[in-house]
XYZ file of C-alpha atoms in Angstrom:
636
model
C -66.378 60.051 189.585
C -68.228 57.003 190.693
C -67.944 56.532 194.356
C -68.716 52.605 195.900
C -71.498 53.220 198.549
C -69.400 51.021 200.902
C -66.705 53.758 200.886
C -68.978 57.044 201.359
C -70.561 55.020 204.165
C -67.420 54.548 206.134
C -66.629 58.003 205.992
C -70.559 58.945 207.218
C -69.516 56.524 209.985
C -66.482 57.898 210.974
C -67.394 61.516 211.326
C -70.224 62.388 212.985
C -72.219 65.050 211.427
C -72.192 67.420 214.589
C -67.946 67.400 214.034
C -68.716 68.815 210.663
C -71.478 70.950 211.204
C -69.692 72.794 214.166
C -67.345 74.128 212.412
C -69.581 76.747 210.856
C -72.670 76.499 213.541
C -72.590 77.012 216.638
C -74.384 74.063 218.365
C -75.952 73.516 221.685
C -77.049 69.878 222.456
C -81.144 69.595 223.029
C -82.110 65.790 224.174
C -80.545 63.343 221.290
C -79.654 66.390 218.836
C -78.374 69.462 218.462
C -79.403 72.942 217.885
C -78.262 76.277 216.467
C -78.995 79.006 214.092
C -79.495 78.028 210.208
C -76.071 78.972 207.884
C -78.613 78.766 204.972
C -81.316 81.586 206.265
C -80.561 84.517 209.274
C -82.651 84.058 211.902
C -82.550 84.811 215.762
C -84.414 81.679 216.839
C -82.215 78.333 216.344
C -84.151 76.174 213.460
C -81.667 73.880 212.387
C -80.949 70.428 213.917
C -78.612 67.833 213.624
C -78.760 63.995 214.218
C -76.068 61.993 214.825
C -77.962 58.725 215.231
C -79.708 58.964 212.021
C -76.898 61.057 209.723
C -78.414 64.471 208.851
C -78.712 67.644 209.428
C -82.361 69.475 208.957
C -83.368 73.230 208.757
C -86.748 74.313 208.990
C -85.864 77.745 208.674
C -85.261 77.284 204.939
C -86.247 73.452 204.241
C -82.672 72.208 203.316
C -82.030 68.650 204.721
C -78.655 66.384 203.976
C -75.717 64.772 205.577
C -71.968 65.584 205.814
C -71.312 65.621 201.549
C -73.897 68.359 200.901
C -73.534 70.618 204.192
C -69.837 71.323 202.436
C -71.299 71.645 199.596
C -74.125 73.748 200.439
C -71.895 76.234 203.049
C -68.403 76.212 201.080
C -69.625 75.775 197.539
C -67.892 72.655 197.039
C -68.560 69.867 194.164
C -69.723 66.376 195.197
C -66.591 65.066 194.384
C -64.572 67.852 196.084
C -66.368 67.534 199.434
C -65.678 63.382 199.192
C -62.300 64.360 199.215
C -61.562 66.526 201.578
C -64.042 64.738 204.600
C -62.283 61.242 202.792
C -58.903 62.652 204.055
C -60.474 64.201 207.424
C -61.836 60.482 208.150
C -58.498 58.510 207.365
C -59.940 57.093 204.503
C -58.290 56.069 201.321
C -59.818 57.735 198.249
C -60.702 54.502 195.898
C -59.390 54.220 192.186
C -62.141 53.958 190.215
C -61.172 52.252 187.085
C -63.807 49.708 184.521
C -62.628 46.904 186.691
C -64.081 48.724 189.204
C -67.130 49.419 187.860
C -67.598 45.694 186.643
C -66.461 44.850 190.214
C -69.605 47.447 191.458
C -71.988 45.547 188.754
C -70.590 42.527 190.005
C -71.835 43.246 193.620
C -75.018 44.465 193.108
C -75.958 41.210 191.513
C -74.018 38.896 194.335
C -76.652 41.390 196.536
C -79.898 40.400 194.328
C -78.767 36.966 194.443
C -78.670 37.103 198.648
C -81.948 39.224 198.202
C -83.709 35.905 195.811
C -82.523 33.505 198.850
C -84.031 35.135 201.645
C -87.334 35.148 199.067
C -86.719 31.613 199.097
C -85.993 30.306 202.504
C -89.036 32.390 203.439
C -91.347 30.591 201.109
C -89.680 27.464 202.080
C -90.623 27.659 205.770
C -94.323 28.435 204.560
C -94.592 25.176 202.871
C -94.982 21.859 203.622
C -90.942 21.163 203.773
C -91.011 23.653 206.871
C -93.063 21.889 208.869
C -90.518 20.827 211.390
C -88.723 24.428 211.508
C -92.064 25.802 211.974
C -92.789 23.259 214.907
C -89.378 24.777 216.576
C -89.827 28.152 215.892
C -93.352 28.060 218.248
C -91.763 25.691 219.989
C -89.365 29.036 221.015
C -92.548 31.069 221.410
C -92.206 32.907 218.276
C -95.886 33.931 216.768
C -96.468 33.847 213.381
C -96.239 38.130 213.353
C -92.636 37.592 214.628
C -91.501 35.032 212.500
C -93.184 37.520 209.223
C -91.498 40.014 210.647
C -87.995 39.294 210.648
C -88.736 37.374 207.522
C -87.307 33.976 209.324
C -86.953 31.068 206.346
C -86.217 27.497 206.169
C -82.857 25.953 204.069
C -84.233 22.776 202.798
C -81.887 19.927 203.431
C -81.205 18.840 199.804
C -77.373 19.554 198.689
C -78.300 21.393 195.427
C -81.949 23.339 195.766
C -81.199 26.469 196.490
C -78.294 26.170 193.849
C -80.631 25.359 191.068
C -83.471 27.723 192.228
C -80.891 30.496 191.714
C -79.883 29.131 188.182
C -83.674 29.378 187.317
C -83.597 32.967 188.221
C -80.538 33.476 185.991
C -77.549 33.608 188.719
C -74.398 32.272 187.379
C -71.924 29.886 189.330
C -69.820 32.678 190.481
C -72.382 34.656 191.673
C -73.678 32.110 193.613
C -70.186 31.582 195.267
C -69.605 35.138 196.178
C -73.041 35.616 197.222
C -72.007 32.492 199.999
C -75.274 30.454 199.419
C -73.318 27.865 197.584
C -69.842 26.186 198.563
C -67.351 25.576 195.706
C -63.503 25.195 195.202
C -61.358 23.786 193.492
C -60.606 20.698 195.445
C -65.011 20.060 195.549
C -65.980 18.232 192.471
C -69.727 19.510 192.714
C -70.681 23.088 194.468
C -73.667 22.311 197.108
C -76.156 24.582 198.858
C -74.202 25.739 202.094
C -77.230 26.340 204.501
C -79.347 23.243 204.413
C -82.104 21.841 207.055
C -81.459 25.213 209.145
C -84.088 27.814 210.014
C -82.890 31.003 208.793
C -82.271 34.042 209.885
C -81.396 37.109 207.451
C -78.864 39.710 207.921
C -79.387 42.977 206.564
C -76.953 46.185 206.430
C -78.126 49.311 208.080
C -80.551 50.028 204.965
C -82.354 46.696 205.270
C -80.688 45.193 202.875
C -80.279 41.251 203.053
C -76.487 40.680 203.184
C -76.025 37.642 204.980
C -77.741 34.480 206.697
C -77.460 32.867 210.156
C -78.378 29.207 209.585
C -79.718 27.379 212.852
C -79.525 23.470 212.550
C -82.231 21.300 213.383
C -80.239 18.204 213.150
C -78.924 17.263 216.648
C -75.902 15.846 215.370
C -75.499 18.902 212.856
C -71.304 19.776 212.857
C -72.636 23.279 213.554
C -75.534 24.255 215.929
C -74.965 27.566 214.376
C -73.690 28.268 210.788
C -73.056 31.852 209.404
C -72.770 33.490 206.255
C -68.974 33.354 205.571
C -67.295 36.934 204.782
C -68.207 38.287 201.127
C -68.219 41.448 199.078
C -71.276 42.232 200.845
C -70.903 40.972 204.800
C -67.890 41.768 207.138
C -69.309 40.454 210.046
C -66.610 42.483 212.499
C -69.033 45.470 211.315
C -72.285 44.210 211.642
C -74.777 43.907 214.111
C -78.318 41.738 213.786
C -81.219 43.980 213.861
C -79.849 46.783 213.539
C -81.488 48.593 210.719
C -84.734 47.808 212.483
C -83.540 48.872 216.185
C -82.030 51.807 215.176
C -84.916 53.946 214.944
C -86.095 52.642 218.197
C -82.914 53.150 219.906
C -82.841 56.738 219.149
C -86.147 57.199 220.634
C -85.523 55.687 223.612
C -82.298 56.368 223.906
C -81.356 53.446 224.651
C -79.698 50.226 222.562
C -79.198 46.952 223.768
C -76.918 44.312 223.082
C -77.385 40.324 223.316
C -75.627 37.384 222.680
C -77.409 35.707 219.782
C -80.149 35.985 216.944
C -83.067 33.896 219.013
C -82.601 36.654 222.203
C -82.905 39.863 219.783
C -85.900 38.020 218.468
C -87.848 36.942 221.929
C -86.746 40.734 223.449
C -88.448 42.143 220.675
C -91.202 40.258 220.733
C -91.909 41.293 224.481
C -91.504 44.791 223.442
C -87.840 45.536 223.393
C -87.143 46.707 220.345
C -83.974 48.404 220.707
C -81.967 45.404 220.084
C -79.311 44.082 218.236
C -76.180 41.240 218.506
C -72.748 40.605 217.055
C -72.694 37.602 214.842
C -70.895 35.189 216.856
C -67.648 37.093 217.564
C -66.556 39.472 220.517
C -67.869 42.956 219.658
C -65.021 45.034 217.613
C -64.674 48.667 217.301
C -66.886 48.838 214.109
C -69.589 47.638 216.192
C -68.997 49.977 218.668
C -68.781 52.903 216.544
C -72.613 51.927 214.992
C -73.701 51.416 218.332
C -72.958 54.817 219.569
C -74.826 56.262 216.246
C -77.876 54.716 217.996
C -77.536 55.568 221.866
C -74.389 57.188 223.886
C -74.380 54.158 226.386
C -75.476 50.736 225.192
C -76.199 47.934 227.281
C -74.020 44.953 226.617
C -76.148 42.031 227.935
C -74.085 38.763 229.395
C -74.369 35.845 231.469
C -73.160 36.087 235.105
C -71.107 33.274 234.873
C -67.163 33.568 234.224
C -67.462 32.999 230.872
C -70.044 36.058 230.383
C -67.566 38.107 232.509
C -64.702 37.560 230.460
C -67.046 38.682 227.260
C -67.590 41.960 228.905
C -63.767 42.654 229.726
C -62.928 41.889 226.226
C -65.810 44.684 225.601
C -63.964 47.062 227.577
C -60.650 46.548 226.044
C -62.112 47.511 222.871
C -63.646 50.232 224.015
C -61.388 52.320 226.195
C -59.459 53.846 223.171
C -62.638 54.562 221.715
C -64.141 56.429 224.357
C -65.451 60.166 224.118
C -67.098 62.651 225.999
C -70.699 60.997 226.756
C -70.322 57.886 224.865
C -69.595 54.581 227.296
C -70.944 51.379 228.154
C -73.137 49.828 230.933
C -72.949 46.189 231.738
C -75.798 44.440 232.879
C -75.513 40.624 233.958
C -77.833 37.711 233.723
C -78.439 35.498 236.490
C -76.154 32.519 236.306
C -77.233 29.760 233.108
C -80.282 31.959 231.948
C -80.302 34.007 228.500
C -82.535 36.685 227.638
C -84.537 34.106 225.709
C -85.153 32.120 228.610
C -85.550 35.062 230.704
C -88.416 37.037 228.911
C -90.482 33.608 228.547
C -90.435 32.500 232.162
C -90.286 35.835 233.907
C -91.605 38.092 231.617
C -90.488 41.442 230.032
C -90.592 42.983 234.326
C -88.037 40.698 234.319
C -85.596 41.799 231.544
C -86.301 45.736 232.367
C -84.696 44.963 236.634
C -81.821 43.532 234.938
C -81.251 46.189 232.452
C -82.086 48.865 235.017
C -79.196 47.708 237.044
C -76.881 47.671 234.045
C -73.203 48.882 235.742
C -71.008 51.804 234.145
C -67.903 51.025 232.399
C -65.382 51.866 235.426
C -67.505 50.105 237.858
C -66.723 46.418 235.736
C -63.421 47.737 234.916
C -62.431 48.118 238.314
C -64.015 44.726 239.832
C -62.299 43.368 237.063
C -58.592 44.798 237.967
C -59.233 43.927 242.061
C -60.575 40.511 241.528
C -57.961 39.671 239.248
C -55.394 39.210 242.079
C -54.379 38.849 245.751
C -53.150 42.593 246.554
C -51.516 41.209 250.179
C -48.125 42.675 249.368
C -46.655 46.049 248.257
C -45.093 44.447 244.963
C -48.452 42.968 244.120
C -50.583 46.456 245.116
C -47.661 48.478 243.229
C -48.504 45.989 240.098
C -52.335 47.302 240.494
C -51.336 50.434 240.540
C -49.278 50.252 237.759
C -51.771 48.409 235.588
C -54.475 51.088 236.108
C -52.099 53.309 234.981
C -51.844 51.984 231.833
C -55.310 51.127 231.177
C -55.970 54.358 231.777
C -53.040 55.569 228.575
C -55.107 53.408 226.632
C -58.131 56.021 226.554
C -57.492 58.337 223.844
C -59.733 61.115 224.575
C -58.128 63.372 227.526
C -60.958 64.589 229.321
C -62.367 60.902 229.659
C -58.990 59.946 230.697
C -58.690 62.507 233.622
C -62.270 61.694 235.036
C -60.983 57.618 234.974
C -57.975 59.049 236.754
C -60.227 60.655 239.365
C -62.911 57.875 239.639
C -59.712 55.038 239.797
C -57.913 56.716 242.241
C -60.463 57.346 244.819
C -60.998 53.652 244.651
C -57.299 52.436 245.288
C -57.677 55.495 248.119
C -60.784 53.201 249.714
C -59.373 50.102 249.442
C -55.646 51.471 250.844
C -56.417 54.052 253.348
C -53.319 55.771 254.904
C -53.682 56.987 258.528
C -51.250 59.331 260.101
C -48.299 57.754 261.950
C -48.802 60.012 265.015
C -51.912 58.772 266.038
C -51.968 54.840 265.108
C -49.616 52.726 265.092
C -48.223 50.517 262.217
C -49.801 47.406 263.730
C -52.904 48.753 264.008
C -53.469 50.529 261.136
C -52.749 47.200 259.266
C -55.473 45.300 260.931
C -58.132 48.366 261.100
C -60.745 47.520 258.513
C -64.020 48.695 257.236
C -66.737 47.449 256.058
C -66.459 45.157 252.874
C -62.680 46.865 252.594
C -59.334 44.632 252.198
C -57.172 44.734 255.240
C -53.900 46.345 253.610
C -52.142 49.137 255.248
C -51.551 52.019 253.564
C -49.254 52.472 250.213
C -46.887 54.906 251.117
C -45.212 55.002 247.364
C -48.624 55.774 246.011
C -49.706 58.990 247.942
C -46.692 60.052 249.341
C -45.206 60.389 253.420
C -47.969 59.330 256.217
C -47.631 62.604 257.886
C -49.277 64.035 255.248
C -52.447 62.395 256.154
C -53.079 62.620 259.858
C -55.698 65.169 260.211
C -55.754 66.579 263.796
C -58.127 63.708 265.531
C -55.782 61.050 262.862
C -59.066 60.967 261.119
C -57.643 60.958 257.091
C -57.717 63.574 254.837
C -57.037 64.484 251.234
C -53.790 62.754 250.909
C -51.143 65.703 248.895
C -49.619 64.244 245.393
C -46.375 64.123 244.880
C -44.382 65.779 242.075
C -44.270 62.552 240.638
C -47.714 61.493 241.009
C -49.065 64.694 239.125
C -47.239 63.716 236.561
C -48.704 59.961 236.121
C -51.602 58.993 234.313
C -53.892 58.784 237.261
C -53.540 62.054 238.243
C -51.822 64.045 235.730
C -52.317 65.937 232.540
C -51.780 63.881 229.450
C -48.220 62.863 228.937
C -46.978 63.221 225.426
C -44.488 60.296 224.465
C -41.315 62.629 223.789
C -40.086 60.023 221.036
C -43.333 59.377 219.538
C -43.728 63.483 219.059
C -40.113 63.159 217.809
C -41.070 60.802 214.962
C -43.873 63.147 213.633
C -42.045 66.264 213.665
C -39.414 64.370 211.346
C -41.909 63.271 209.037
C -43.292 66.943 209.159
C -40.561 68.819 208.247
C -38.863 65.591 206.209
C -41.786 64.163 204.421
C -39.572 62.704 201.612
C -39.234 60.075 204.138
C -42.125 57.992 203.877
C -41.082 57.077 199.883
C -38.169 55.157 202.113
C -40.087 53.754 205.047
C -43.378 54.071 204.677
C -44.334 50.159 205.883
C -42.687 50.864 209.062
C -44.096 54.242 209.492
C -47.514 53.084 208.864
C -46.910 50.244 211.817
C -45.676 52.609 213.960
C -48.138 52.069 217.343
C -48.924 55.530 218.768
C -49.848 55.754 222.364
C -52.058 59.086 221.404
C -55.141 58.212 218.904
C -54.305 61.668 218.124
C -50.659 60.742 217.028
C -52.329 58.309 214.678
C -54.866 60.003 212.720
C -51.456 62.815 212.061
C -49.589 60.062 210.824
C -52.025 58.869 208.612
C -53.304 61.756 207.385
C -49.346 62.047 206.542
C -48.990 58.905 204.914
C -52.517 59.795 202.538
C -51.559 63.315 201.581
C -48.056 61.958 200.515
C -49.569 59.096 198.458
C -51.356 61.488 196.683
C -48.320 63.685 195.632
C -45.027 62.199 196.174
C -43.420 65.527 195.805
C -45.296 67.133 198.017
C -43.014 69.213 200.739
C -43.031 70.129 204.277
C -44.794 73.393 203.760
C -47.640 72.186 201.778
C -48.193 69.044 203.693
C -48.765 71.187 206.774
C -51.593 73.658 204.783
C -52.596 70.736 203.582
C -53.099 69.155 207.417
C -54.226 72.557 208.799
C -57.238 71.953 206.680
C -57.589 68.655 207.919
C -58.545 70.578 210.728
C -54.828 68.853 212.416
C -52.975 71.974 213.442
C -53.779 71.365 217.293
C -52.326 68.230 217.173
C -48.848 69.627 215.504
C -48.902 72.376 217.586
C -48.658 69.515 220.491
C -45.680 67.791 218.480
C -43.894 71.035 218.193
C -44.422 71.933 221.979
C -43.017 68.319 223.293
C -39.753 68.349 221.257
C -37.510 70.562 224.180
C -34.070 68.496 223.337
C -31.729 70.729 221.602
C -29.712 67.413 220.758
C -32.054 66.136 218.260
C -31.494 68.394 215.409
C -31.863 65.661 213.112
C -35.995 66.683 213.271
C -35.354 70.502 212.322
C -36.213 71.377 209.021
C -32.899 72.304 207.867
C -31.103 69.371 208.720
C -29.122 67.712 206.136
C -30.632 64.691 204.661
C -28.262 62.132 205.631
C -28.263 63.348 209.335
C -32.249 63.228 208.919
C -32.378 59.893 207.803
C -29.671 58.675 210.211
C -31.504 60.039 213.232
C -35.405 59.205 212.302
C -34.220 55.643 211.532
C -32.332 55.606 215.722
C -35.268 56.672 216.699
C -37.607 54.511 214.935
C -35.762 51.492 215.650
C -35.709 52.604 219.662
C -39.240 53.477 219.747
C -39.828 50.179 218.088
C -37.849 47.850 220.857
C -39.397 49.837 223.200
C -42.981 48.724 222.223
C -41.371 44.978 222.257
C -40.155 45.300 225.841
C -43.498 46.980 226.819
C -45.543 43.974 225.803
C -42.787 41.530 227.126
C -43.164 43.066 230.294
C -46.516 43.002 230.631
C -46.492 39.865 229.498
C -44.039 38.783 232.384
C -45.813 40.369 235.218
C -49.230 38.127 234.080
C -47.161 35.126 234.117
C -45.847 35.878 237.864
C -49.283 37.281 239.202
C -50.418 33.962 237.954
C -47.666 32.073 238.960
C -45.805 32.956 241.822
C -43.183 30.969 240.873
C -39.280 31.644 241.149
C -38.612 31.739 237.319
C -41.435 33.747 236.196
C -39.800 36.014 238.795
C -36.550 35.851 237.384
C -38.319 36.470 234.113
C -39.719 39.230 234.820
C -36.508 41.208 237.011
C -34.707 40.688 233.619
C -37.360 42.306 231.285
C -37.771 45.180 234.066
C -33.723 44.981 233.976
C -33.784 45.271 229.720
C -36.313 48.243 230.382
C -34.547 50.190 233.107
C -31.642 50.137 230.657
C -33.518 50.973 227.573
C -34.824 54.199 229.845
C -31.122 54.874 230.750
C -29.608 54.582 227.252
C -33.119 57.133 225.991
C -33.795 59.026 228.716
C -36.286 60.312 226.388
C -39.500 59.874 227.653
């Protein structure tokens, strides 16, 4: 079977090669890799490595070398297409139908590629020439020497409506191909197709294997519509998963451990002019998860470059939105911020590269932007508006999938709300006074009592604070707590476990279903692939089947949460019309529940931001619909 490169590299990109490898090796991390004894040779001396960053594994012991496909097939004696399989299932990823429209459709794209491949070719040659005088002039006029510009293969797009168009017909591109390549703009409702780049400089995009994909166009017409034009999205560019530069900064990255992130094309360019080569950018959008997944192939903590103004702040809490579901053990960001109206462009020409390196050096962790973002983003005067903080970092901190990350936010968070809320014992100062004590640079709130319990449990003998004891209830939250497993959600799963007939009845619903555990999501979907494969495929084999998935610790955590003998609807030897009965309550609960969640969140934003009496009353009645929805559960 013929596998489209696109889909074997999302699967490389969604398991790391250690995750595979450790299974059979047992690996101890040495700088950017990882070491342990060959499985191809016995020795007593580790001799086999593994890269993340670059893909492969390597064994010197023995000289084999390859990447996730062949260590199965290598160590388990599995075919090519076998090991696609079974690592496409691991990774969530739909096995592809390859059929002759396929393969036509694979023809079809490596020729939309040559055709990107002949442009960049030609936009090059046209900025050598006489027509690129004026891009030329700009291009120095940015500070960009000639072994720059060669090496990032920068072009010109001629401002004629048709010459790129009928260079590619020369070469033996048809119409189509020209379309889907995005070089020319045609429709049905556009009597002649014309060139869509034209009087830009040009800068090519290439995938991770250098491969021109995709152009940035930069006008040179003041009055251009655009100042800057991409590529739109084609077989070959998705711009959500693509970074500028990054086939070339990869390799620096890894030896420096480091990757940076900037804005735009002209600040990768001038940083790696003045020697930083480690650097890439998003194409115009906010960074996506994509993104962030290649990043972390390069370097465990990129630096996400903004300006210090608002707007460049609000870029880097998007960031962290993305990120916090994403994060793992050693993989974060840092955040480093620009002085106010400069760009790394600007910076590295007036200051120099000294310059560039303080601000990067002082790059902040994820939690420390996450928290200035949560206290600056109100007045926290009252206990209503301090119990909202509270409650908010709460459920940031469910949105971090991985558990161990989420307990060390829990720690790191908490101490924080302790610093800027400290509690004193009642004994030794009075209410009055504890409310106006201060300390340095710390607000002047007294202490929350609902957050860490009765003041007497703080006054140490002199009244000095101490270690304030959790209550019951506390231990149990998401600051402090071990990870709570949504008793409904768990619910759901086991159904589908021990029912999987159900998904040829709901399976668009059960594939929406939002999980509050990434865990919970990756079971669900593994669910929904095995039973696509084989519709009449029953509870028993599904869960070999997900055992080999390598899934049985997260079933084992379904089967441990379900504790109400009520819901025997979920057992495996329910009848099916009491199955289907009870799955579709609980779906349809767990689904208004997610509705009220965002409504309510929703509704506090409004009244942090307003104040006002009716975003008030707004949001007592969604915390009224909730408090009832709780009630009527009392499942979670």
């Amino acid at each position: 079977m013929r596998y489209p490169p696109a889909f074997l590299d999302e699967i490389r990109a969604r398991l790391p090669v250690s995750q595979v490898v450790s299974r059979k090796v047992a690996l101890k991390r040495r700088g950017r890799e990882y070491a342990g004894l060959s499985p191809f040779k016995a020795e007593k001396t580790p001799s086999f490595f593994v890269n993340d960053q670059k893909g492969f594994y390597h064994c010197f012991a023995s000289g084999e070398h390859g990447d996730i496909f062949t260590f199965l097939m290598k160590t388990e004696g599995l075919s090519f297409p076998e090991a696609v399989e079974r690592l496409a299932a691991e990774a969530g990823v739909p096995l592809p139908r390859v059929s002759d429209a396929d393969t036509r459709k694979e023809d079809q794209r490596a020729r939309v590629q040559s055709a990107v491949a002949a442009a960049a070719d030609f936009f090059e040659a046209q900025l050598k020439g006489s027509a690129g005088a004026e891009a030329r002039r700009y291009l120095e006029g940015r500070g960009l020497t000639p072994e720059t510009i060669a090496h990032f293969h920068l072009g010109y797009a001629p401002a004629g409506r048709s010459v790129l168009k009928e260079h590619l017909a020369q070469l033996g591109f048809t119409a189509e191909e020209m379309t889907l390549s995005g070089m020319v703009v045609a429709g049905e409702d556009i009597p002649v197709s014309y060139d869509r780049f034209r009087h830009r400089v040009m800068f090519p995009i290439t995938d991770l294997k250098g491969r021109v994909i995709a152009f940035g166009g930069r006008a040179l017409d003041a009055d251009a519509p655009a100042k800057y034009l991409n590529s739109p999205e084609t077989p070959l560019f998705h711009k959500g998963s693509v970074l500028f530069n990054a086939a070339r900064a990869r390799g620096p990255a890894h030896d420096r451990d480091e990757i940076i992130v900037v804005e735009g094309y002209m600040d990768v360019i001038s940083l790696h002019q003045a020697g930083f080569e480690n650097c890439v950018a998003p194409l115009g959008t906010a960074l996506t998860d994509d993104q962030l997944r290649l990043l972390w192939r390069m370097a465990p903590e990129p630096i996400l470059c903004f300006d210090g103004d608002s707007a460049g702040r609000r870029a880097a809490y998007r960031a962290i939105d993305v990120a916090l579901p994403l994060l793992q053990p050693g993989r974060s960001l840092r955040f480093a911020f620009l002085p106010d109206g400069v760009d790394p462009d600007d910076l590295v020409r007036q200051h120099g590269a000294e310059a560039m390196r303080a601000v990067l050096d002082k790059a902040q962790p994820l939690v420390e932007v996450l928290w200035e973002r949560e206290w600056k983003s109100g007045q926290w005067s009252t206990p209503e508006r301090r119990a909202y903080l509270e409650k908010r970092i709460a459920t940031l901190l469910g949105r971090i999938g991985d558990l161990t990350v989420r307990e060390h936010y829990g720690r790191e968070l908490r101490a924080k709300l302790t610093e800027a809320w400290p509690a004193f014992s009642a004994g030794h100062m009075s209410t009055s006074r504890a409310t106006s004590w201060q300390r340095p640079g710390v607000p002047r709130f007294a202490a929350s009592n609902r957050m860490f319990g009765p003041a007497s449990r703080f006054g140490g003998r002199w009244g000095y604070p101490v270690r304030p004891q959790a209550s019951a209830s506390l231990k149990r939250s998401a600051l402090v707590g071990p990870v709570h497993v949504p008793y409904r959600e768990a619910l759901l799963l086991r159904t589908l476990l021990n029912h999987p007939w159900l998904v040829d009845h709901y399976a668009e619903r059960i594939s929406n279903i939002e999980f509050s555990l990434p865990a919970f999501a990756k079971l669900r979907d593994a669910i929904l692939s095995l039973k696509s494969n084989d519709i009449s495929l029953d509870s028993s084999h599904l869960r070999t089947q997900l055992e080999a998935q390598s899934l049985q610790q997260v079933i084992d955590l379904v089967e441990r949460a379900i504790t109400h003998k009520s819901d025997r609807f979920a057992e495996a030897d329910a009848d099916s019309a009491e199955v289907e009965a009870g799955f579709c309550h609980a779906l349809a609960l767990h689904e208004r529940q997610i509705g009220l969640k965002r409504a309510l969140e929703a509704a506090e934003r409004e009244f942090l931001e307003e104040g006002s009496e009716e975003s008030l009353a707004r949001l007592c009645e969604v915390q009224r619909l909730v408090a009832s929805l709780d009630a009527e559960t009392s499942l979670d």
